[in-house]
Short mmCIF file of C-alpha atoms in Angstrom, two decimals:
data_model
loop_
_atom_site.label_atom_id
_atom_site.label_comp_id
_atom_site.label_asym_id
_atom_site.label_seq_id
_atom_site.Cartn_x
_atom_site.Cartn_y
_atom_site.Cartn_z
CA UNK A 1 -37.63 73.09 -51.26
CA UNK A 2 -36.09 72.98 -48.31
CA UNK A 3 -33.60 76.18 -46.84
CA UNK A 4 -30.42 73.95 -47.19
CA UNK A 5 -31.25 72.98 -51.03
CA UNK A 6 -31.62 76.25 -52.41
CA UNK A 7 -28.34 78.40 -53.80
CA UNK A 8 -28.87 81.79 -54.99
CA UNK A 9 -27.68 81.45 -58.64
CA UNK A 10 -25.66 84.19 -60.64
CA UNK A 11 -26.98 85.65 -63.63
CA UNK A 12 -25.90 84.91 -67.14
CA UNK A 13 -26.06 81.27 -66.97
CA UNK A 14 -22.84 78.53 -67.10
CA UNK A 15 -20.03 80.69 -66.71
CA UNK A 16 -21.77 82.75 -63.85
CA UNK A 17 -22.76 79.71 -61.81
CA UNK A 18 -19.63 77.02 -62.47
CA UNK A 19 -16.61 78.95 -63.30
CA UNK A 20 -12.67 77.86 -63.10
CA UNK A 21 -11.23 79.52 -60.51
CA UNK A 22 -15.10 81.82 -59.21
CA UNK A 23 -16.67 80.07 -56.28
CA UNK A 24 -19.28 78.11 -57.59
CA UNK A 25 -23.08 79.24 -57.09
CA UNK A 26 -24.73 75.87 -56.63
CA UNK A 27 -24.79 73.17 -54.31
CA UNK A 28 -27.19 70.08 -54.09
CA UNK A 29 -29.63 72.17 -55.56
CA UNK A 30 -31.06 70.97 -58.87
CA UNK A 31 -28.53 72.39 -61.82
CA UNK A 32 -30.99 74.04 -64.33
CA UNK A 33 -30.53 72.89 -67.95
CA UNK A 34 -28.81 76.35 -68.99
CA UNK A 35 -25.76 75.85 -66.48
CA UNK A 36 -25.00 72.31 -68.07
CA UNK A 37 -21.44 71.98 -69.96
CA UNK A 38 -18.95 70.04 -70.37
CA UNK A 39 -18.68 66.08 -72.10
CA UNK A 40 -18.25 62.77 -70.87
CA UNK A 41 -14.73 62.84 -71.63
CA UNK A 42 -14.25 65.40 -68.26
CA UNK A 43 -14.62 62.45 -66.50
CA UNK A 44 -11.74 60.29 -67.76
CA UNK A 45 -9.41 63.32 -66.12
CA UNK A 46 -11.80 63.71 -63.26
CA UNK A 47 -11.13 59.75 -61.81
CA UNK A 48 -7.23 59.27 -63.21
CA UNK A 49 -6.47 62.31 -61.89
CA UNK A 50 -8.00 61.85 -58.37
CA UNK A 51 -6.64 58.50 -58.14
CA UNK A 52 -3.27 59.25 -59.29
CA UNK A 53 -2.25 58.65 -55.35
CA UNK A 54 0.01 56.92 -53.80
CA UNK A 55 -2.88 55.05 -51.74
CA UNK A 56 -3.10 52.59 -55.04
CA UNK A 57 1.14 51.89 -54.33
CA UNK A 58 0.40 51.05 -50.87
CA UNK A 59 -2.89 48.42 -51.30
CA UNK A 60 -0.70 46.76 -53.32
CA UNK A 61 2.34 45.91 -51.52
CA UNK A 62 -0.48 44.58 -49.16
CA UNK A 63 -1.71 42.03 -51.61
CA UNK A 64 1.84 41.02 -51.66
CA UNK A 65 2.22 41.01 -48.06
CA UNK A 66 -1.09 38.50 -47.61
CA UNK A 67 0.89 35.82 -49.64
CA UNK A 68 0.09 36.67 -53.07
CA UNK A 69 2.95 36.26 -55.79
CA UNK A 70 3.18 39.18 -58.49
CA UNK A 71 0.92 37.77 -60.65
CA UNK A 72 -1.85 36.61 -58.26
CA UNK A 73 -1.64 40.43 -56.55
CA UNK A 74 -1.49 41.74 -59.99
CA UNK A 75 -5.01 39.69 -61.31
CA UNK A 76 -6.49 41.37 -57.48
CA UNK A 77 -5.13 44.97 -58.89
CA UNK A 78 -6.70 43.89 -62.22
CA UNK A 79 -10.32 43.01 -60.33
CA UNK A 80 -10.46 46.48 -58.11
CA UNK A 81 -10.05 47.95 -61.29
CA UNK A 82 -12.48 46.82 -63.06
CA UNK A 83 -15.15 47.81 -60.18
CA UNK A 84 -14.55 51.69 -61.99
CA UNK A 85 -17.45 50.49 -64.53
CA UNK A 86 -19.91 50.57 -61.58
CA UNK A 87 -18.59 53.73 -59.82
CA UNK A 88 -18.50 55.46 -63.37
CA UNK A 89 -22.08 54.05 -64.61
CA UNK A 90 -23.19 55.61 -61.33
CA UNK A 91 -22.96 59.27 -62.24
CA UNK A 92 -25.54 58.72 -64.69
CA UNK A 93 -28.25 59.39 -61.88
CA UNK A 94 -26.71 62.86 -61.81
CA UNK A 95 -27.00 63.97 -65.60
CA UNK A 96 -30.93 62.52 -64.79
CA UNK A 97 -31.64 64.63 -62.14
CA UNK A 98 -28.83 67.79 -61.51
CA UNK A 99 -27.94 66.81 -58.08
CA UNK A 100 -25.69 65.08 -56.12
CA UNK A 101 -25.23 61.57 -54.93
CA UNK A 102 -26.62 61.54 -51.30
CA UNK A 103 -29.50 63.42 -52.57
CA UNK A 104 -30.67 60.65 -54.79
CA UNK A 105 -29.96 57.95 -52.24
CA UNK A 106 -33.21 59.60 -50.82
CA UNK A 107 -34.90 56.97 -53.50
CA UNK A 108 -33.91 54.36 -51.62
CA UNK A 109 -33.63 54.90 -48.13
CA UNK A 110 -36.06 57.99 -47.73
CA UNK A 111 -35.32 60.97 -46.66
CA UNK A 112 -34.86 60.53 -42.87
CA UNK A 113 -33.51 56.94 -43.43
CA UNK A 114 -30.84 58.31 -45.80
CA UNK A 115 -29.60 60.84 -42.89
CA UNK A 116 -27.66 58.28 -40.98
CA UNK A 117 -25.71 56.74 -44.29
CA UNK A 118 -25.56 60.29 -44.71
CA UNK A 119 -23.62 61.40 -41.36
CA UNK A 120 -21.27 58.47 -41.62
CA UNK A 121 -20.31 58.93 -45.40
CA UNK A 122 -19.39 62.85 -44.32
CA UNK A 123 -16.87 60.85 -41.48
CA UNK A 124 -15.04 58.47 -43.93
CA UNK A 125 -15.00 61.56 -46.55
CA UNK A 126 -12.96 63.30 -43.64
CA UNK A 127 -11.03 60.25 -42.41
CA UNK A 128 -9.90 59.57 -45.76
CA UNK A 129 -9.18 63.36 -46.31
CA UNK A 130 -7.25 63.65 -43.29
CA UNK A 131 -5.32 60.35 -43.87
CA UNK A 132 -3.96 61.62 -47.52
CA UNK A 133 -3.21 65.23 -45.95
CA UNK A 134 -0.75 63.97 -43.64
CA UNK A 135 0.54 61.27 -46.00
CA UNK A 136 1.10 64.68 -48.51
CA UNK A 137 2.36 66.67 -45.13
CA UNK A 138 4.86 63.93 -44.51
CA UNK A 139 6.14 63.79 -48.04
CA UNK A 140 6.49 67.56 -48.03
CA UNK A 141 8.19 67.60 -44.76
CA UNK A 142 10.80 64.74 -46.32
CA UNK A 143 10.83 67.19 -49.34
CA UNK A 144 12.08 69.83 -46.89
CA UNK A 145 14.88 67.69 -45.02
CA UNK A 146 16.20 66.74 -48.73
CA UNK A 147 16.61 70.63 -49.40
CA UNK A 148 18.46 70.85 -46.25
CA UNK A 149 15.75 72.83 -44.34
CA UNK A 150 15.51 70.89 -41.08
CA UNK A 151 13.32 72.51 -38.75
CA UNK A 152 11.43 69.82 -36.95
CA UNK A 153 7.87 70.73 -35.15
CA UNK A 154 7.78 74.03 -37.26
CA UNK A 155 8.78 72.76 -40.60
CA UNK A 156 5.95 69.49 -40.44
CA UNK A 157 3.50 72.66 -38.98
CA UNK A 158 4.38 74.91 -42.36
CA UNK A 159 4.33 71.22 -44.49
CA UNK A 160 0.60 70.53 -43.25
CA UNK A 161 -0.77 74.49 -43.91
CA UNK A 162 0.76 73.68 -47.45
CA UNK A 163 -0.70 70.38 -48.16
CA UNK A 164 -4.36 72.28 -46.53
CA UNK A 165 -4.04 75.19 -48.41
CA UNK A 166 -3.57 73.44 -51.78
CA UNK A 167 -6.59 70.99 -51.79
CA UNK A 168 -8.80 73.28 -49.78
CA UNK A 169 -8.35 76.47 -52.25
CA UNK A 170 -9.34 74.22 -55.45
CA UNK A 171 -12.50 72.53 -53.39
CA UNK A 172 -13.60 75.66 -52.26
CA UNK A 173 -13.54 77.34 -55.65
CA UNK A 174 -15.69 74.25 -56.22
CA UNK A 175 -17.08 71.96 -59.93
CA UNK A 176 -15.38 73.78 -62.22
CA UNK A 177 -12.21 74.30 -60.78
CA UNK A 178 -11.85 70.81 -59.07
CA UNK A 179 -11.96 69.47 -62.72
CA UNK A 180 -9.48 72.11 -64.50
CA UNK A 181 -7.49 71.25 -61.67
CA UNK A 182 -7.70 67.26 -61.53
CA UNK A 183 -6.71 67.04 -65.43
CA UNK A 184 -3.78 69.57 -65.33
CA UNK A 185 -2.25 68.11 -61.87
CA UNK A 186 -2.82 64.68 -63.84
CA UNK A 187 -0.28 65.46 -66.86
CA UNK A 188 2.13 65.94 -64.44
CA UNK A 189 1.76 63.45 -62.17
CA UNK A 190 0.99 61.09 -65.12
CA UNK A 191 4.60 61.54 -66.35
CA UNK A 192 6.06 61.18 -63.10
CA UNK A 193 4.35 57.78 -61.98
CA UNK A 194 4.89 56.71 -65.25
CA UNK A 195 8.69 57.22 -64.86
CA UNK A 196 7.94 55.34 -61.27
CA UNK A 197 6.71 52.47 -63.02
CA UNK A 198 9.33 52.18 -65.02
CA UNK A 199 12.42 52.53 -61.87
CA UNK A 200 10.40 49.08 -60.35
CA UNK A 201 8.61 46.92 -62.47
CA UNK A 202 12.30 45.67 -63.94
CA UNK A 203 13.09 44.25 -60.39
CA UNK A 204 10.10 42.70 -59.87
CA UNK A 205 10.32 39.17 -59.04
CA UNK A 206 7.56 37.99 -61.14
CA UNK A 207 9.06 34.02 -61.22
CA UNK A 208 9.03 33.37 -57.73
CA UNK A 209 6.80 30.39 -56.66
CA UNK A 210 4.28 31.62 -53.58
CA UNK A 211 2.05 29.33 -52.14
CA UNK A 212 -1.52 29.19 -52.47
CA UNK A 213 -2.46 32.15 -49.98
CA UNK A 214 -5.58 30.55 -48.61
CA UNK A 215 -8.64 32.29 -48.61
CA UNK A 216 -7.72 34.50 -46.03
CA UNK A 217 -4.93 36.11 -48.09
CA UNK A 218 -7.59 36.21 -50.86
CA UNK A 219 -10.14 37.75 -49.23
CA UNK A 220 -8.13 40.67 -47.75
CA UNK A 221 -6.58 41.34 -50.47
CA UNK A 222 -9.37 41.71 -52.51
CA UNK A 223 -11.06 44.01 -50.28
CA UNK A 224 -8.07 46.47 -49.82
CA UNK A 225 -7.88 46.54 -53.60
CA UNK A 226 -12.17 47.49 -53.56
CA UNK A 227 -12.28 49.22 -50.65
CA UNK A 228 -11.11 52.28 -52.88
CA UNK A 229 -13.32 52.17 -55.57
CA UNK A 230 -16.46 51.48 -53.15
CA UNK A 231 -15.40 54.19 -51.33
CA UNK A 232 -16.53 56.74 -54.37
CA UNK A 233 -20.17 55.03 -54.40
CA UNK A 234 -21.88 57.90 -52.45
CA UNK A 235 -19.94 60.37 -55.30
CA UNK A 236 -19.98 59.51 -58.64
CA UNK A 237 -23.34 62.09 -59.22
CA UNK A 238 -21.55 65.18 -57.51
CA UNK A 239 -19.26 65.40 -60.64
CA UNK A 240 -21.89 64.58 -63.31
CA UNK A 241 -24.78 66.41 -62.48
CA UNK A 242 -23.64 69.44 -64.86
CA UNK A 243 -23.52 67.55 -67.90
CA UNK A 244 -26.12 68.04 -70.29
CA UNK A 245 -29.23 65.71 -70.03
CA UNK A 246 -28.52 64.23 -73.38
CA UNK A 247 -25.10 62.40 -72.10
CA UNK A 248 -25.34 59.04 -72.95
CA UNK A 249 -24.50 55.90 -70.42
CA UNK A 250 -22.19 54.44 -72.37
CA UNK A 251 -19.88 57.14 -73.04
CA UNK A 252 -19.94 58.50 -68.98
CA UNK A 253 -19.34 55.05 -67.61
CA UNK A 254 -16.31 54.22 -69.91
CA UNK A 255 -14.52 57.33 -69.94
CA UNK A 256 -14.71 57.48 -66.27
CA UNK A 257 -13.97 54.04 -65.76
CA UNK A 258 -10.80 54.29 -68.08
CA UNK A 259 -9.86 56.44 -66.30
CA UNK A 260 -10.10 54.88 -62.72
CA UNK A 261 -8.78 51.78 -64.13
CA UNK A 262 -5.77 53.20 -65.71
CA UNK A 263 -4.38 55.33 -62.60
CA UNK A 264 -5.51 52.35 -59.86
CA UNK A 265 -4.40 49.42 -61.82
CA UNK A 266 -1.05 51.50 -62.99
CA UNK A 267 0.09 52.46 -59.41
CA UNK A 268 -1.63 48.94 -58.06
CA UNK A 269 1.30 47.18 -60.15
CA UNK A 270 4.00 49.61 -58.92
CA UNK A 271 3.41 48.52 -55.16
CA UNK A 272 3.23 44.94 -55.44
CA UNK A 273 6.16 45.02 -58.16
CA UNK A 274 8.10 46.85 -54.91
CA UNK A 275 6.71 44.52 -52.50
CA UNK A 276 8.58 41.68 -54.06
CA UNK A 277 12.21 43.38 -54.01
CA UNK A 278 11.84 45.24 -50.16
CA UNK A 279 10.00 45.80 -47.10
CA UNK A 280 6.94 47.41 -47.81
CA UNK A 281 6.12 47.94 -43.99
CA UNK A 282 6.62 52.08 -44.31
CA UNK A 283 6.03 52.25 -48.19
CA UNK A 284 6.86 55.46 -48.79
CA UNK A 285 10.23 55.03 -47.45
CA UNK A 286 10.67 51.15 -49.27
CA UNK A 287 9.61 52.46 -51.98
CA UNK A 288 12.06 55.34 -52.21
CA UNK A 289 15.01 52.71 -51.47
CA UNK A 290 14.33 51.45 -54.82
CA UNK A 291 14.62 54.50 -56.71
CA UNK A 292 17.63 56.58 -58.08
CA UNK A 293 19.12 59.61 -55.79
CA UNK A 294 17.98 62.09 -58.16
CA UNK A 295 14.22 60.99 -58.76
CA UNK A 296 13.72 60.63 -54.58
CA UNK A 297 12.74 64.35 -54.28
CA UNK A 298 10.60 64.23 -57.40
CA UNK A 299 9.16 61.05 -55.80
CA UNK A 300 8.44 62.57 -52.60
CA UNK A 301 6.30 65.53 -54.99
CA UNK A 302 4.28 62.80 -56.63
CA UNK A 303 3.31 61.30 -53.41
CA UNK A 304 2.10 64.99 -52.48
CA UNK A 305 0.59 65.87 -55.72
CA UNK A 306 -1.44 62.60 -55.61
CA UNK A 307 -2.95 62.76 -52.20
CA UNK A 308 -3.22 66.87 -52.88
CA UNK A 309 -5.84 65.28 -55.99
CA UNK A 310 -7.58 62.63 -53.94
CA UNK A 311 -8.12 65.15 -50.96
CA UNK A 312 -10.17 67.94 -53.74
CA UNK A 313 -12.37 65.42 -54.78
CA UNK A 314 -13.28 64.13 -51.21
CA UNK A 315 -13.32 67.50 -49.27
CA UNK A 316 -15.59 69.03 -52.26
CA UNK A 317 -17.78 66.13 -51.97
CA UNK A 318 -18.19 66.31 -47.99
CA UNK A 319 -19.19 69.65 -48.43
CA UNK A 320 -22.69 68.97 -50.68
CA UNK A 321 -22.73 66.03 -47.73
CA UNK A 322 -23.43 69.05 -44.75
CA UNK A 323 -26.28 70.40 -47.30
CA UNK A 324 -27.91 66.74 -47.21
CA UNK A 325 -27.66 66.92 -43.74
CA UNK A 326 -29.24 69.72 -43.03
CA UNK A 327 -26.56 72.62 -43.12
CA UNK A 328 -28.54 75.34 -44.00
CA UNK A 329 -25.59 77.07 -45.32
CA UNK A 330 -24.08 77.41 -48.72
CA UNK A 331 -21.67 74.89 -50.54
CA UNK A 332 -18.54 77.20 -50.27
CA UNK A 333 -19.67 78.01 -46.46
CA UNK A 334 -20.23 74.28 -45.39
CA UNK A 335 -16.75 73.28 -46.93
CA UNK A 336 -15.10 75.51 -44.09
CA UNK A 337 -16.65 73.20 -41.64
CA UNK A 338 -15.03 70.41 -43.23
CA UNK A 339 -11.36 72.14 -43.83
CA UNK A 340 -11.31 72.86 -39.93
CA UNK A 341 -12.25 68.64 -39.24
CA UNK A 342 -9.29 68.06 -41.48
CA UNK A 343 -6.85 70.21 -40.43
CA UNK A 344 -7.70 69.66 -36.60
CA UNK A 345 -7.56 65.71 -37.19
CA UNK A 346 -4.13 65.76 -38.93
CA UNK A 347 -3.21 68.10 -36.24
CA UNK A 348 -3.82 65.40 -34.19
CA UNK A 349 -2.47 62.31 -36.32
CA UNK A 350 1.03 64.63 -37.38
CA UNK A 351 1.84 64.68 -33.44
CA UNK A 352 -0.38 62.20 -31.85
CA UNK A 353 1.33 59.07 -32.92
CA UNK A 354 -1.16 56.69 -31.92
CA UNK A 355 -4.18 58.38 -33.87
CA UNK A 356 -3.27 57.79 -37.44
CA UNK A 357 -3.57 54.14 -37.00
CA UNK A 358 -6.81 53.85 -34.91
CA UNK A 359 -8.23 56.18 -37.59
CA UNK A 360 -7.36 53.73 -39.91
CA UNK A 361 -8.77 51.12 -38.53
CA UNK A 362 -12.02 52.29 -37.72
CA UNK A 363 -12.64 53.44 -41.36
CA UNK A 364 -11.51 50.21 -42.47
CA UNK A 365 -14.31 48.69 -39.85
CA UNK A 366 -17.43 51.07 -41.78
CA UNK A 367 -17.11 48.91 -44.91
CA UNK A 368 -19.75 47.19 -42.56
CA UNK A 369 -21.99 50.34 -43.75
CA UNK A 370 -20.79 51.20 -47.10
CA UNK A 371 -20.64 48.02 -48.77
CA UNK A 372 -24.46 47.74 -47.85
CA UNK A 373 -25.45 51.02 -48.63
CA UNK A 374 -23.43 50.85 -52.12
CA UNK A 375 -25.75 47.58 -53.08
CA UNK A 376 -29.45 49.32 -51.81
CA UNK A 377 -27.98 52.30 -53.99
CA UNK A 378 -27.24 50.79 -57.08
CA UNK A 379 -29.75 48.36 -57.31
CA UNK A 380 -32.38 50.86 -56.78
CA UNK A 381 -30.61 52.74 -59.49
CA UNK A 382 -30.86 49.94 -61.77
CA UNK A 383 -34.48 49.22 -60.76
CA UNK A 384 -35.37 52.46 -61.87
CA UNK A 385 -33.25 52.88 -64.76
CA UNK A 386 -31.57 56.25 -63.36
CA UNK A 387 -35.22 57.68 -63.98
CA UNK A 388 -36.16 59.72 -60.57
CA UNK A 389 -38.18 62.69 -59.71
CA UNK A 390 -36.02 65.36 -59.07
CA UNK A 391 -38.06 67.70 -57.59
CA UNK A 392 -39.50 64.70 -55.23
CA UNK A 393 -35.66 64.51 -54.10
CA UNK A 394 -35.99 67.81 -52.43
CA UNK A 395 -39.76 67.88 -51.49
CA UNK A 396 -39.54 66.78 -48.25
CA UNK A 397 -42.83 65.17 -46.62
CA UNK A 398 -44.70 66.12 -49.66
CA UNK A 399 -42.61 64.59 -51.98
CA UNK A 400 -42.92 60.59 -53.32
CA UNK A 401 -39.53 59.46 -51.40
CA UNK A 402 -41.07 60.44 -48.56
CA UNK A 403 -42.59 56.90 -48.02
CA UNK A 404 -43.58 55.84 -44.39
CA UNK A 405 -42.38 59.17 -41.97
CA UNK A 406 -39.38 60.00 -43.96
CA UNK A 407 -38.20 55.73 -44.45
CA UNK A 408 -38.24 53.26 -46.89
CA UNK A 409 -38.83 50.13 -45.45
CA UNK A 410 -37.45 47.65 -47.85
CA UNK A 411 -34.17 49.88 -48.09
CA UNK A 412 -33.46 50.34 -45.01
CA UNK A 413 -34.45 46.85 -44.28
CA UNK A 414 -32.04 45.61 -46.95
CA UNK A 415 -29.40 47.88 -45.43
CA UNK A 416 -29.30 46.70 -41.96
CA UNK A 417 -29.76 42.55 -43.17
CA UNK A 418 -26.69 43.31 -45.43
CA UNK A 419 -25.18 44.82 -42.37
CA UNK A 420 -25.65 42.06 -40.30
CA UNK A 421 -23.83 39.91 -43.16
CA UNK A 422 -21.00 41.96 -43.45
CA UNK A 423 -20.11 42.34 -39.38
CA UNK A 424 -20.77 38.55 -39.23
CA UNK A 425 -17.75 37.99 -42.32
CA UNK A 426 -15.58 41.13 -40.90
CA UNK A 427 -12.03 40.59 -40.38
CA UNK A 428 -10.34 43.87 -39.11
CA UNK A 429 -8.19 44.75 -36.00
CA UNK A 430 -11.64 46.34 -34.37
CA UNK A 431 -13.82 43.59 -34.95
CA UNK A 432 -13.80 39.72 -35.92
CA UNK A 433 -16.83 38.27 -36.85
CA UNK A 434 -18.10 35.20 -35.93
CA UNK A 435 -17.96 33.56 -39.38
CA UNK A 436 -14.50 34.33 -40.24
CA UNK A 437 -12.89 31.24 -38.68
CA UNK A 438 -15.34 28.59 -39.71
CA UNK A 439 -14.81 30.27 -43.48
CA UNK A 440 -11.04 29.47 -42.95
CA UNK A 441 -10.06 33.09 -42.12
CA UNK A 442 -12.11 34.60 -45.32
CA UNK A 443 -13.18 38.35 -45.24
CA UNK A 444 -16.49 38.42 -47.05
CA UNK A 445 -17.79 41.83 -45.91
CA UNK A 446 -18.00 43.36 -49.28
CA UNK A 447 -20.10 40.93 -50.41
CA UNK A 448 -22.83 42.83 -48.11
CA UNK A 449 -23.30 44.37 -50.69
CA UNK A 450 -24.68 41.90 -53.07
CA UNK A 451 -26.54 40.59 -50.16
CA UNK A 452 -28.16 43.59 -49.35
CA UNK A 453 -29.16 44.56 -52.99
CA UNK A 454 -30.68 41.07 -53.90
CA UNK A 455 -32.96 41.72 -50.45
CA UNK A 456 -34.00 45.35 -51.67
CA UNK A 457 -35.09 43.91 -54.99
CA UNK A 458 -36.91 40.89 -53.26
CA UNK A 459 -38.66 43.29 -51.36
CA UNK A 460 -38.77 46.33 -53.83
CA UNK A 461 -39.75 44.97 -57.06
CA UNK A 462 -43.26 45.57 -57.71
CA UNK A 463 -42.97 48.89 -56.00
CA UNK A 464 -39.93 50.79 -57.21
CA UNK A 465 -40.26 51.92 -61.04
CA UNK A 466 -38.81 54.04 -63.32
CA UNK A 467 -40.37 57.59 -62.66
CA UNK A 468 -42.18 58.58 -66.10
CA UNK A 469 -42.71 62.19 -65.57
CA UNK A 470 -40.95 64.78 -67.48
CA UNK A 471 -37.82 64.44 -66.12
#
């Protein structure tokens, strides 16, 4: 094994290595059979909870604002739901082999062709990170001026360490902890978007007559409403590779697609239900127009509490990313690397007003990558019917997924032709591609990804197997 995949481990087995509220001893090292715990059912709370945010709200007062009507945004809503069965079916490849995501991706790219996937999935898990801290500092900082504490500069400054402090405590604590934490921060924020729900889907205009939206409007809606979902492709593992080796696929990919469908399809509704009664444009502020004096403050907490929950999951996640790249550090040491990226980039998006938005838009323009990546990924995972090598994961040159000098040609060949696809459908404020007008405006970039994983099996088939060792 290499220095960076090796955690000293506590004695006296699961409670010693992955504790509630002890830092936890492992990182993407292999989780021996006597730390496993815990059920499928974890993950219901694991992917409601995290996606309990107010992220959901805003993609869909953007289907609305394409040219959808309710229903047609609602059926979109309905569709990026749905893509929870893959991101849920996905963990499986942890309960096979212990570790986490972007250590299994090794399968299909190799293990020096996985590094670059690998460095920009550890950007977009900060990007996104920083983008729901300041969305929870601004809520908090509202949450302030409704007390009557107005205190400009200092009081968004004492809003951010707040919104920080919460997600980066619970991540650095680590498995254990992120979990307790998701389901109990769920209950309550389960209640309160449920009482959200119920303030806006009665004014809904659900009659009104919209024109067909084209296949433009199509096209970008869709792929705000998948973008989330595909954005948890290089996760799902992180958060299954502790349950016991006898967890069956079928329970782990409903219960955690319940319970990404429930939260993202729930909170989906509630934006385009206020997109068709106000101006969306800042949704946090049309949406509170809508609502009753008295629930506005306990608005403003839910829009905290839900991007405190989506923050755990991807800070804790971009810390096992620095041990894939090379970080020859532990878990809980590598995750203070990330914490100072996050606070220094909302630094500069709280009072920088131009950076939010061009941070924005370049994450939006790396669905070029991930879309790819996700289809080499899970069609290799189908091909080999979650059955890997695990200690081959972490071998190194001497291991099987070392293939040609640390690549695998026909992934990384499928990545780059899917690639190619997806910058030539692009349609984002960074880039156009060239096929976008002749397809009447249509954004097809996430179809990369089917692109990309029908070339990997062409080219993969009679090579990549199920592995039938012992593992």
């Amino acid at each position: 094994m290499t220095q960076q995949d090796t955690t000293a481990r506590a004695p006296g087995g699961t409670m010693a290595a992955d504790q509630v509220f002890q830092v936890e001893t492992h990182g993407i090292d292999p989780i021996p059979d006597e730390d496993r715990h815990g059920s499928a059912k974890d993950l219901f709370w694991l992917w409601f909870g995290s996606n309990l945010t107010f992220t959901y709200v805003i993609n869909g007062a953007l289907a609305v604002a394409f040219g959808l009507s309710f229903w047609q945004a609602t059926g979109v809503v309905v569709v990026g739901g749905l893509s929870f069965l893959a991101i849920s079916a996905a963990g499986l490849s942890g309960v096979r082999t212990g570790t986490a995501t972007l250590v299994i991706s090794r399968a299909a790219f190799g293990v020096r062709g996985n590094w670059p996937a690998g460095m920009l999935n550890w950007v977009v898990s900060i990007g996104y990170t920083i983008l729901n801290t300041v969305v929870g500092t601004l809520a908090l900082e509202a949450f302030f001026a409704d007390l009557g504490w107005e205190s400009g500069h200092t009081g968004r400054a004492l809003a951010l360490l707040i919104t920080i402090a919460l997600t980066f405590v619970v991540a650095l604590w680590g498995h254990a902890t992120v979990q307790f934490a998701e389901r109990w921060i769920a209950y309550v924020l389960a209640i309160g978007f449920a009482a959200l729900l119920v303030f806006l889907l009665p004014g809904a205009d659900t009659g009104k007559a919209a024109a067909l939206p084209g296949a433009s409007g199509w096209s970008l809606a869709c792929v705000v409403m998948l973008a989330g979902p595909f954005s948890y492709v290089p996760m799902p593992a992180d958060y299954t590779r502790y349950l016991p080796r006898a967890t069956s696929m079928r329970s782990l990919t409903w219960y955690g697609a319940l319970g990404g469908f429930v939260s993202s399809v729930a909170l989906g509704v509630a934006g385009v239900a206020a997109a068709t009664q106000t101006d969306m444009t800042d949704a946090v502020a049309g949406t509170e127009q809508l609502l009753p004096g008295w629930f506005q403050p306990l608005f403003l907490a839910l829009v905290l509490g839900g991007s405190v929950t989506n923050s755990i999951v991807t800070l804790y996640s971009s810390s096992l990313n620095l041990q894939v790249l090379g970080v020859p550090w532990s878990r809980s040491k590598a995750i203070i690397i990330s914490a100072a990226v996050t606070a220094a980039g909302s630094l500069c998006a709280l009072f920088l007003t131009d950076f939010t938005s061009s941070l924005l838009s370049f994450l939006s323009l790396l669905i070029i990558v991930f879309a790819p990546w996700g289809g080499v990924f899970l069609t290799d995972m189908l091909m080999r019917r979650c059955h890997y090598d695990p200690p081959a994961l972490h071998a190194g040159p001497d291991g099987a997924y070392w293939y040609r000098s640390g690549y695998h040609p026909a992934g990384v060949a499928a990545l780059l032709v899917g690639m190619a696809f997806a910058a030539l459908t692009c349609d984002s404020e960074l880039w156009t591609g060239p096929l976008v007008a002749p397809l009447g405006g249509a954004d097809l970039t996430l179809l990369g990804s089917l692109v990309s994983g029908l070339v990997y099996w062409t080219l993969a088939r009679r090579t990549v197997v199920p592995h039938t060792g012992l593992f």
